[in-house]
C-alpha angles and dihedrals in degrees: 000000000000086000087062104030099066088053092047091059092047091048091053114156093014110120109256106172133024123185100227093207099048107019092235109155136201128198122221087251091055093045091055092048090050091051094051092050097044089044088053094051092048088053090052088051091059103260113147143180111297094019115130129230126186114220112207109177146109121250114293137131092263091057089064096039094055092038088059092042094057093045091049091060091047098256120143117240121215109190120195136181113285085220095067120123124229097270094047092051095045089052087053095048091048099046092048091042086227115201093196139023125209117195136169126238086259093057104030094100091058091040089053093058094040094051090054091051089047093048092239115154115245089233088063092061115093121194126209094223127005129313127159115260096013133102107256121226088227088067091058090054092058090066116114094230094236094126096054106129107232101172107052120162100244130190100184093195097050103029112090121221100171137039108182116169125244134169090218109206097328144351134041121338115283133201110255110213109219119179130211085256090055097054096037088051093051094043089055094044087051094049097054119120095251091050120040101333096195117197122213113242094006111062120078120194130190120219101220095132106078116261091219087071116078091236092060093041099048108028099037112021105032096029091042096048089044088058100045099249125150111251118203114198124220116191092208140342114290117165093216095044091042095056091039095056091046091050101040098040094037093231111210106194128027127207107189141154123245096264086060090050089058091048090055090047098048116015116106092221091067120089135159096248094062089050099044093113095056111106096183148350125225115193124191146141092080138021117283124199123243090229090060091050091048091049094053094044088054096044101044102022092230109170097221137027118175142176123223131190137210146111141237091258089060097051077257125279121076098149138032136167110251120246087244124050094009120167135204097219095061141054088229139234128329111274116242118302090009123121126194137183140175120233139195111261099229102030101030090225118150115257129219117251114282093036121110124232143117115325112233126186137191129188146111092284095063113112129256089236146271116315112254094351116098091165095062090041092055091047094049102041120045121172091344093306116121111218105220098195084228123124119219146117138230123243128221094272091054094256115145122230120194114213109174142332125261087192122100088222120123117220111212108184088331093309116119119241119187115217089205092061093053092042092055091047093050093053090058090071110100094236099047121095100174139346146185132203126205134168112259110209114253128176098220103034099030093227133010120206109251126186133213111199136194114198127215117257114280093004130112138194128167128234092247090052094053090044088056093045091056095040090058094057107037142046119270092255089062098046119117096258091149090064138243127272121193115220140177091234145001115240111244143167126254084261092054098254117147113252097221094169090063092055092044089051091052093048095050091047092052091051095050097034 
């Protein structure tokens, strides 16, 4: 927080946060004061350095105030999707060993049930708003700030600040241990002139990407506030509100995911006049086609549209197209102080430029490891190199081109969906003997979770019944929107590993046949 506090004082009366739904504004002076008061209140409640809090809310100014307050007193913030169902949230709370839970009025009912399941006391649940029986955020703001700990003993390289969840290359979601050093490094890598180049008092950013996601946290919220921008929050994507915020607040730089890129390219609400203030667009979290970027540029006359690349395990950014000589067909060059190489899949030997293999990255933004999972950490980080699970190659200019994914993960609108999580849930249904889940290609979402199910002998369940069974237990982005297909068996290797590529090839063949 020292990395931010000195700048907050310097930015003073510049506008820091704007609630995009109400227009309410906070200056940097007011933001800093709120962090001290809320941080002091949290310290009085017993939160200490290294304690974990789970943050379960949509984007709003209070999200960032309480996030920064916990960070300032040395706590570790584990942000999760506000669309989680009780079972998913309880898993996150238990896995992270969370001491507190922060919810919004929109998520408090799910939080209430999850807290019970995770054996978290109701007094340890804070609500951003008002909800009967829970500690309101407004009460924390009444603190006098005198218990704010100003002289904590910090070890930036070792002390954690964020614990987002990622499935890595396979398996169930795992806590990604990110230190203060990791996030500060990536904030500074992001802010360089050739990457984002934010300007204090001039740039306006929109928080349309969710702040629970590491991309939204680091590249928009933290890098933006460090730079003195005005940050407009948006609780969830709404076409009308998105266009209104961009127009009314004259947003200068857009960070968006591919589904929003398609919206800009195709939606009748979008016109060049409303987006005349936008200097550039950066898209990440999932691949975006060159045709879509060209359509947007032609339609809106935005000077720069660039792709970036990264992953939760790298805080997240490792590559970005430079402001000069950017290209639509690549995810760009490595950001400062970051190395990358492409290795042969079986031997791990480095490959020459132009040869396809697994992309590996190394830099100060690479995570410490997975919480409580040394095996997965060793498999993912080797000699300091993070194995991304993505296939790609470097061209002669050093640009990285991502070609495919080795990972089993599904990317729905840039958000990870772990097939193993859905497969383990499907087989808990009394009629299901076996299952496999893949990502079905979709123009708007990127991929949709699609299940293949083997039923137990003499038992029956309909697709609608299984869809409802899953929908009741997981967040919307994990639901089986790609459909369910019943089969006699799931294709597997001799070792019992699901051969997802066979299922994917069959699906593609049926679509083109």
